[in-house]
Coordinates of C-alpha atoms in Angstrom, one line a residue:
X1 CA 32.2 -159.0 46.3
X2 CA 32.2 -157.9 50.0
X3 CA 31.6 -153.9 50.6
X4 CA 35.5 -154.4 52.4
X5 CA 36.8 -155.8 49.0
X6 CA 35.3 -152.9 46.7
X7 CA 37.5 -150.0 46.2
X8 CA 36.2 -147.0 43.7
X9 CA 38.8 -145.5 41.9
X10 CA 37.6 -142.6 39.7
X11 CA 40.7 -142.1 37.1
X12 CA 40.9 -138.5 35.3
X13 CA 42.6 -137.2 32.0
X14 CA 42.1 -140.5 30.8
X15 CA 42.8 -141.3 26.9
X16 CA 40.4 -144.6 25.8
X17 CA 44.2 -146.5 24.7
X18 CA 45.1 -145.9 28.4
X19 CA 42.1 -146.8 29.1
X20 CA 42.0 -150.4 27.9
X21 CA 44.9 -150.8 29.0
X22 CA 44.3 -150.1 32.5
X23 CA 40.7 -152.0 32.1
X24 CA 43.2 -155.0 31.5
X25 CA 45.5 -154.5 34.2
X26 CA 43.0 -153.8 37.2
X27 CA 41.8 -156.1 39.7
X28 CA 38.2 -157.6 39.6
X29 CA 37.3 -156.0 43.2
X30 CA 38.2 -152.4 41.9
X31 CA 35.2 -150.3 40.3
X32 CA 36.9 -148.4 38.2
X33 CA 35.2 -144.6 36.6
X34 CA 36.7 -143.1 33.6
X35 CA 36.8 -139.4 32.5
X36 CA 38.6 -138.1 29.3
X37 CA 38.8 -134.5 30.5
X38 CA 41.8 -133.1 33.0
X39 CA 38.9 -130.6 34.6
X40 CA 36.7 -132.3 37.1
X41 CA 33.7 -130.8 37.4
X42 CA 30.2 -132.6 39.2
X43 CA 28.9 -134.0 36.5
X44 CA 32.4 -136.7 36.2
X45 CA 32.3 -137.5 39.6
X46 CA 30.0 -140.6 38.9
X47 CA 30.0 -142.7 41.8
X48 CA 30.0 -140.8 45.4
X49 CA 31.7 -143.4 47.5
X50 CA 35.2 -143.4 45.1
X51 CA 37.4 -143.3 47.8
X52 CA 41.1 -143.2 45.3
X53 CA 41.0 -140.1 42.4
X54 CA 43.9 -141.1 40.3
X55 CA 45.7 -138.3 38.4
X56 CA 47.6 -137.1 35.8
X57 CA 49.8 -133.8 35.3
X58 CA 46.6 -131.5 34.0
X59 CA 44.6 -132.4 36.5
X60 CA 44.9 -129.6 39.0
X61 CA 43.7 -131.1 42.5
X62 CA 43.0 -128.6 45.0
X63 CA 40.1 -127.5 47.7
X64 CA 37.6 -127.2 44.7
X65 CA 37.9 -130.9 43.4
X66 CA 38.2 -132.3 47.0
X67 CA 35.0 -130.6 47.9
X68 CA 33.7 -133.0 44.7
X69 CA 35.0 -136.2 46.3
X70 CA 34.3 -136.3 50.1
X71 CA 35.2 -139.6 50.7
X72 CA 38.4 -139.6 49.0
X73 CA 41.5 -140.8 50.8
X74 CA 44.0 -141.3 48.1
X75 CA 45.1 -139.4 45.6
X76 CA 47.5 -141.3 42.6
X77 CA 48.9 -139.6 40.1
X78 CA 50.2 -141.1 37.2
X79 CA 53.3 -139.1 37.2
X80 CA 56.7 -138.8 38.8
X81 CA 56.0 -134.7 39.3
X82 CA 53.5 -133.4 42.0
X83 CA 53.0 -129.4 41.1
X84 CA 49.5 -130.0 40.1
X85 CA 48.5 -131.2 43.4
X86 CA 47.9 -128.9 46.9
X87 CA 49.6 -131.7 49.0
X88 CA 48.3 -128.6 51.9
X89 CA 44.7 -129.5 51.3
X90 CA 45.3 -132.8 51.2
X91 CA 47.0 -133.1 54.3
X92 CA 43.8 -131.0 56.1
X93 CA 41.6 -133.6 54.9
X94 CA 43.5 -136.5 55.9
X95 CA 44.0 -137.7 52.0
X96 CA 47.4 -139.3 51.3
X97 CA 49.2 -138.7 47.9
X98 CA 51.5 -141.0 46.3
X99 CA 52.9 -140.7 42.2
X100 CA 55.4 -142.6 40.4
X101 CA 58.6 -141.3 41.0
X102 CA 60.7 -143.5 38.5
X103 CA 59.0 -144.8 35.0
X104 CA 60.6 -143.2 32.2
X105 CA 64.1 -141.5 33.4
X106 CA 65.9 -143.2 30.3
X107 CA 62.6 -142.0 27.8
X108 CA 63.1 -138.3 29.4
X109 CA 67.1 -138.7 29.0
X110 CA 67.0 -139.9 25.6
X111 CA 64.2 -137.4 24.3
X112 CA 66.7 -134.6 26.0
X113 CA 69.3 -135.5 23.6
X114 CA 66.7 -135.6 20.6
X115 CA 66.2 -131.7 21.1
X116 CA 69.7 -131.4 21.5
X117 CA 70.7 -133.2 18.2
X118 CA 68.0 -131.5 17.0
X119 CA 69.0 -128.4 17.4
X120 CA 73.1 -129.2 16.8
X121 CA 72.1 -130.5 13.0
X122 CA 69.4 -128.2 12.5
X123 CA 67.1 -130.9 11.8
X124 CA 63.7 -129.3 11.3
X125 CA 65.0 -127.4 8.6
X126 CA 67.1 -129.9 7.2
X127 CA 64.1 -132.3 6.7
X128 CA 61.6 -129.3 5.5
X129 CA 64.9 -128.0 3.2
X130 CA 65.1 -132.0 1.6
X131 CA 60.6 -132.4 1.1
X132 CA 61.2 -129.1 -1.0
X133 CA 63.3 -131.2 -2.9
X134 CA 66.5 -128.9 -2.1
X135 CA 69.8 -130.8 -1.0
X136 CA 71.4 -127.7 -0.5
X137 CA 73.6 -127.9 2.9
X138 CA 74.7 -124.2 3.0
X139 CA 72.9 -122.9 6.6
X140 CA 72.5 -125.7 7.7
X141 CA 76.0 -126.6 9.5
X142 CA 75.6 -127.9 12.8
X143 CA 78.5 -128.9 15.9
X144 CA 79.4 -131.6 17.5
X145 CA 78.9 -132.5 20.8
X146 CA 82.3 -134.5 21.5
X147 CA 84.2 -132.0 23.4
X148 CA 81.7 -129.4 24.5
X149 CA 80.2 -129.2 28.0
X150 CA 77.6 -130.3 29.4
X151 CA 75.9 -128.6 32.6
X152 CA 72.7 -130.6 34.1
X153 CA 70.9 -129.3 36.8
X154 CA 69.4 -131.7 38.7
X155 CA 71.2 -135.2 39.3
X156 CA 68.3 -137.5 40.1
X157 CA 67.2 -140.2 38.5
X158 CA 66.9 -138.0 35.0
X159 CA 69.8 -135.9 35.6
X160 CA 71.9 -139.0 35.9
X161 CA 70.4 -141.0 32.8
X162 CA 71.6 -137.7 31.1
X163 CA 74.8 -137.4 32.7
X164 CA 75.6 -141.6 31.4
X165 CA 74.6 -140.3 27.9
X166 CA 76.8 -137.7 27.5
X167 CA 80.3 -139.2 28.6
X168 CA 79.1 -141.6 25.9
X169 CA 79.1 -138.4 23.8
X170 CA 82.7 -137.7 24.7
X171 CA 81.1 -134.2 26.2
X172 CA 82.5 -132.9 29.5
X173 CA 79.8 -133.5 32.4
X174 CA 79.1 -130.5 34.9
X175 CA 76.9 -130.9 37.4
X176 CA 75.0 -128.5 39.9
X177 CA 72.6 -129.6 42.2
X178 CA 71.5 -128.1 45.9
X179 CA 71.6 -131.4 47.6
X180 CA 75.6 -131.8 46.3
X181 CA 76.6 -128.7 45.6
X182 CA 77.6 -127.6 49.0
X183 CA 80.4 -129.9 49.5
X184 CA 81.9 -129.6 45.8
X185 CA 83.5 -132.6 46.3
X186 CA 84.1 -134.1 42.9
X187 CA 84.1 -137.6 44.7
X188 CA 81.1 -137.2 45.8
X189 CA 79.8 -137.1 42.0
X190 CA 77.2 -140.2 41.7
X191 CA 79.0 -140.6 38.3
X192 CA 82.3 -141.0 37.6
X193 CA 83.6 -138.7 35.2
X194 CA 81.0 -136.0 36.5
X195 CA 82.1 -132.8 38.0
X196 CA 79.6 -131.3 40.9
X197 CA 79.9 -127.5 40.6
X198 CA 78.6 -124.0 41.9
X199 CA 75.5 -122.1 40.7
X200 CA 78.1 -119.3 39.4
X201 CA 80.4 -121.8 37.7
X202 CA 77.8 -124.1 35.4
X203 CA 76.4 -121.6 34.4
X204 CA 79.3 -119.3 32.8
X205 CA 81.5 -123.3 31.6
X206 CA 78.2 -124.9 30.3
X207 CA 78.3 -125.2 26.3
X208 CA 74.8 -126.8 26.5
X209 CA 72.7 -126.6 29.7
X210 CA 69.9 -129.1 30.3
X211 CA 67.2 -129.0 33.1
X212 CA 66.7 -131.8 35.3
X213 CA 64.8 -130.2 38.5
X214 CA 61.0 -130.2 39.7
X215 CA 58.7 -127.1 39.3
X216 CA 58.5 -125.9 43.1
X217 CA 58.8 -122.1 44.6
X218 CA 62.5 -122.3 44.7
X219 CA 62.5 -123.0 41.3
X220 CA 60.2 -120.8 39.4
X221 CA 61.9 -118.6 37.3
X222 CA 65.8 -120.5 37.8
X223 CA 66.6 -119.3 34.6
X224 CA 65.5 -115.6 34.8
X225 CA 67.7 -112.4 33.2
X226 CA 70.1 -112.4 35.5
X227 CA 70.9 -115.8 34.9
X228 CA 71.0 -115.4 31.6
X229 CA 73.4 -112.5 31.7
X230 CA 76.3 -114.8 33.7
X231 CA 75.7 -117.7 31.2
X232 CA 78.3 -118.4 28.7
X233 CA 77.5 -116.1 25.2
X234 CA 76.3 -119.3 22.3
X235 CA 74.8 -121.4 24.6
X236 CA 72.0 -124.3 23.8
X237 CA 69.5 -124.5 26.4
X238 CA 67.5 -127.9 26.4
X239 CA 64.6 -128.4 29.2
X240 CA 62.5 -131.7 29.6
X241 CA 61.5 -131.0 33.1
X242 CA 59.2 -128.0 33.5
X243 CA 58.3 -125.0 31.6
X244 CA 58.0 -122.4 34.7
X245 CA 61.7 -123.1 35.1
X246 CA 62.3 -120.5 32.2
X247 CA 61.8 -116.9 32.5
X248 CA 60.3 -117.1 28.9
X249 CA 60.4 -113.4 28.1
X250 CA 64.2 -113.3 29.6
X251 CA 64.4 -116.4 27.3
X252 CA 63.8 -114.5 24.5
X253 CA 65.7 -111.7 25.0
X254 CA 68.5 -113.7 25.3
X255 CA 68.2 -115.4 22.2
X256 CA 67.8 -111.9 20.6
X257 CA 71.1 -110.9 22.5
X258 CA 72.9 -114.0 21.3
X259 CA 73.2 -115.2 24.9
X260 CA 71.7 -118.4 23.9
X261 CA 72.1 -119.5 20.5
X262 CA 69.2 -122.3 20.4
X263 CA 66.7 -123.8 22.8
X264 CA 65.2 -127.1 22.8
X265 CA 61.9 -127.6 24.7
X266 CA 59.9 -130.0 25.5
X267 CA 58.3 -128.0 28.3
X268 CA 56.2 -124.2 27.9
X269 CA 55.3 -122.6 31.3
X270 CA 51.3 -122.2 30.0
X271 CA 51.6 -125.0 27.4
X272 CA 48.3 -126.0 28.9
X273 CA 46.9 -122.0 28.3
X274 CA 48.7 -120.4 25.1
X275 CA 45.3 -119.2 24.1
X276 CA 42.2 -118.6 25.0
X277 CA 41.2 -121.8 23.1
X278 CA 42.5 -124.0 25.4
X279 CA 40.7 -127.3 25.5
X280 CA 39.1 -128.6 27.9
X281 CA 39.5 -132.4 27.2
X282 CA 42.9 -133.3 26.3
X283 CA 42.7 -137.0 26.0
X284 CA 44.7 -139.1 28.0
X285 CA 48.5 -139.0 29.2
X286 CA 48.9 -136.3 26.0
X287 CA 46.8 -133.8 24.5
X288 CA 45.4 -134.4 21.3
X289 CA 43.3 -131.6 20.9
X290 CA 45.0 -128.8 19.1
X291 CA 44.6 -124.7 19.5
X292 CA 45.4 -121.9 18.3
X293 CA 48.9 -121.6 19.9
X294 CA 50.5 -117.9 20.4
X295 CA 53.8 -118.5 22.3
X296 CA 56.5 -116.7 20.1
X297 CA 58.8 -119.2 21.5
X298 CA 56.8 -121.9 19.0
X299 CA 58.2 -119.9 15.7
X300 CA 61.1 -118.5 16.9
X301 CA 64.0 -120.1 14.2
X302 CA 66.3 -121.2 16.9
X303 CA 64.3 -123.0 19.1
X304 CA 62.7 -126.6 18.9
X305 CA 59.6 -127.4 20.7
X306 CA 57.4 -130.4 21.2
X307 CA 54.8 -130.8 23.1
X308 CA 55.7 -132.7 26.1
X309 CA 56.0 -135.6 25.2
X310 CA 59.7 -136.7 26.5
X311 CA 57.8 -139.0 28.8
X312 CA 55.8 -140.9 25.9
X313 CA 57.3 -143.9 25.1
X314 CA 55.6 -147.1 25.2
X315 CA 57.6 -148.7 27.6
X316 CA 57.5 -145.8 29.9
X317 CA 53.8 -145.7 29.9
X318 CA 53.2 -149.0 30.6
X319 CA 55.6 -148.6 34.0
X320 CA 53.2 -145.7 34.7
X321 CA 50.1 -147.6 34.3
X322 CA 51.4 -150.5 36.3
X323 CA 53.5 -148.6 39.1
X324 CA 50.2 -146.9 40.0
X325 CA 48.0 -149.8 40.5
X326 CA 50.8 -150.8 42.8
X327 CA 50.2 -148.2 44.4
X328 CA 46.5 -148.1 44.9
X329 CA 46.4 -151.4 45.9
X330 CA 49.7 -151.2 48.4
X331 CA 47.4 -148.5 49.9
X332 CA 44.4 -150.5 50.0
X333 CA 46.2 -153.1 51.8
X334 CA 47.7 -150.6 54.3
X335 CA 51.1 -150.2 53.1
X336 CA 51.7 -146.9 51.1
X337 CA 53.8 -147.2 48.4
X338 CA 55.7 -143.4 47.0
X339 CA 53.9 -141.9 48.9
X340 CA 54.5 -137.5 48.9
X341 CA 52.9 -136.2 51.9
X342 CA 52.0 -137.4 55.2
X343 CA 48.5 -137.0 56.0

């Protein structure tokens, strides 16, 4: 193997399934370094010349970890979001990011609509209500979703997967996003059947509300009191995107107020910090390593939460895994693929 040939990839928040399933997938020329935790710290850096760190969503990447891996030039994460990454300090050191910006939009989708059935048929207490042995129905009755509204923020590739799903539903399909919105020209829908609106107008028609956006500065906090407050009284909330989308305290109060009569999340703004017992390896592309949890959003009776896993599917994952080899070596051959930022 020629020094040209070898490429050192040092891969982080690594689980030992994914593991041996990259091991399978990469090519012989690579020299590939493993690390189970999301926090870099010296001791994981292994090999000094690994010129590719490749990333997923708990690995934070900024000056500290660059400062750890001087020769880096790419950085890859396994993921179609980019908020855990200072694209800013990689652009001052000449490092070029790519991710995955398409792998699991129907996995996402579908998962959406698990919270929302979820939280229409009141399943978690209709399962717990049936292992005690009870078959009493009284508290549990749920609605149907033919004939409500739908409002999705966000029509990318999620937001559209979602929008497909629910005409299927029978639901009426609003739609609000900033690239569309301007021109509220229902022609311009990338769906049939799907009606681009204002701000103002999806949130006060929308039965059931579902977030489809990325976690950026303009974002933080969309839903915040004052949204709240203009949103139609007895609506479900469902969000699969990201947790800092969601005021969580307005949240709250909301559901309190009747505002919002369930919530179905896959998503927590500090999922990664509800305690102070937050671990620091997390295995893989999901953590497995429990704590002590203290968000009052994960006993409140009305809402559903899982841990962020809408992405996890098995076909999904293996898109991941093989989208970002794809990258790395499009890169390594001089012809970026998805890539985020130019150096």
């Amino acid at each position: 193997m020629t020094a040209q040939n070898r490429l050192s990839v040092l891969f982080s928040d690594i689980a030992p399934a994914d593991q041996a399933a990259l091991q399978q997938r990469l090519p012989t020329h690579w020299h590939a370094h493993f690390v189970q935790n999301e926090r870099l710290v010296v001791s994981d850096v292994g090999d000094e010349d690994t010129e590719v760190l490749c990333v997923f969503v708990r690995t934070r990447v900024d000056e500290s970890v660059l400062r750890l891996l001087p020769r880096v030039r790419l950085v890859a994460t396994r993921s179609a979001g980019f908020d855990h990454i200072d694209l800013q300090a990689c652009r001052r050191r000449g490092i070029a990011v790519c991710h995955v910006p398409d792998y699991g939009s129907a996995s996402v989708a579908e998962h959406a609509f698990a919270l929302l059935l979820g939280v229409a048929r009141h399943l978690t207490q209709a399962h717990e209500r049936a292992r005690q042995g009870s078959f009493a129905y009284r508290g549990l009755t749920g609605f149907e979703l033919e004939g409500k509204t739908l409002g999705i923020v966000g029509l990318g590739r999620i937001g559209r997967h979602v929008a497909r799903i629910a005409l299927g539903f029978g639901m009426e399909v609003l739609a609000y996003d900033p690239a569309l919105a301007p021109s509220l020209d229902i022609t311009a829908a990338p769906i049939a059947g799907v009606r681009v609106v204002t701000w103002e107008q999806i949130l006060q028609s929308s039965d059931v509300l579902s977030l489809h956006v990325p976690a950026t500065q303009a974002t933080h906090h969309l839903l915040d009191g004052q949204a709240f407050a203009r949103m139609k009284p007895g609506m479900v909330l469902i969000n699969t995107a990201r947790g800092a989308l969601i005021d969580e305290a307005a949240l709250l109060h909301a559901l309190e107020a009747g505002t919002v009569a369930a919530a179905g999340l896959d998503v927590l703004e500090q999922e990664g910090d509800l305690s102070p017992e937050v671990p620091t390896g997390c295995g893989g592309l999901g953590c497995d390593t429990g704590w002590s949890a203290s968000s009052p959003l994960l006993t409140h009776p009305r809402v559903l939460v899982t841990p962020h896993v809408g992405f996890n599917t098995s076909e999904a994952i293996a898109r991941i895994l093989d989208e970002t080899i794809s990258n790395i070596a499009a890169w390594h051959a001089g012809r970026l693929r998805n890539r985020l930022d130019e150096p």
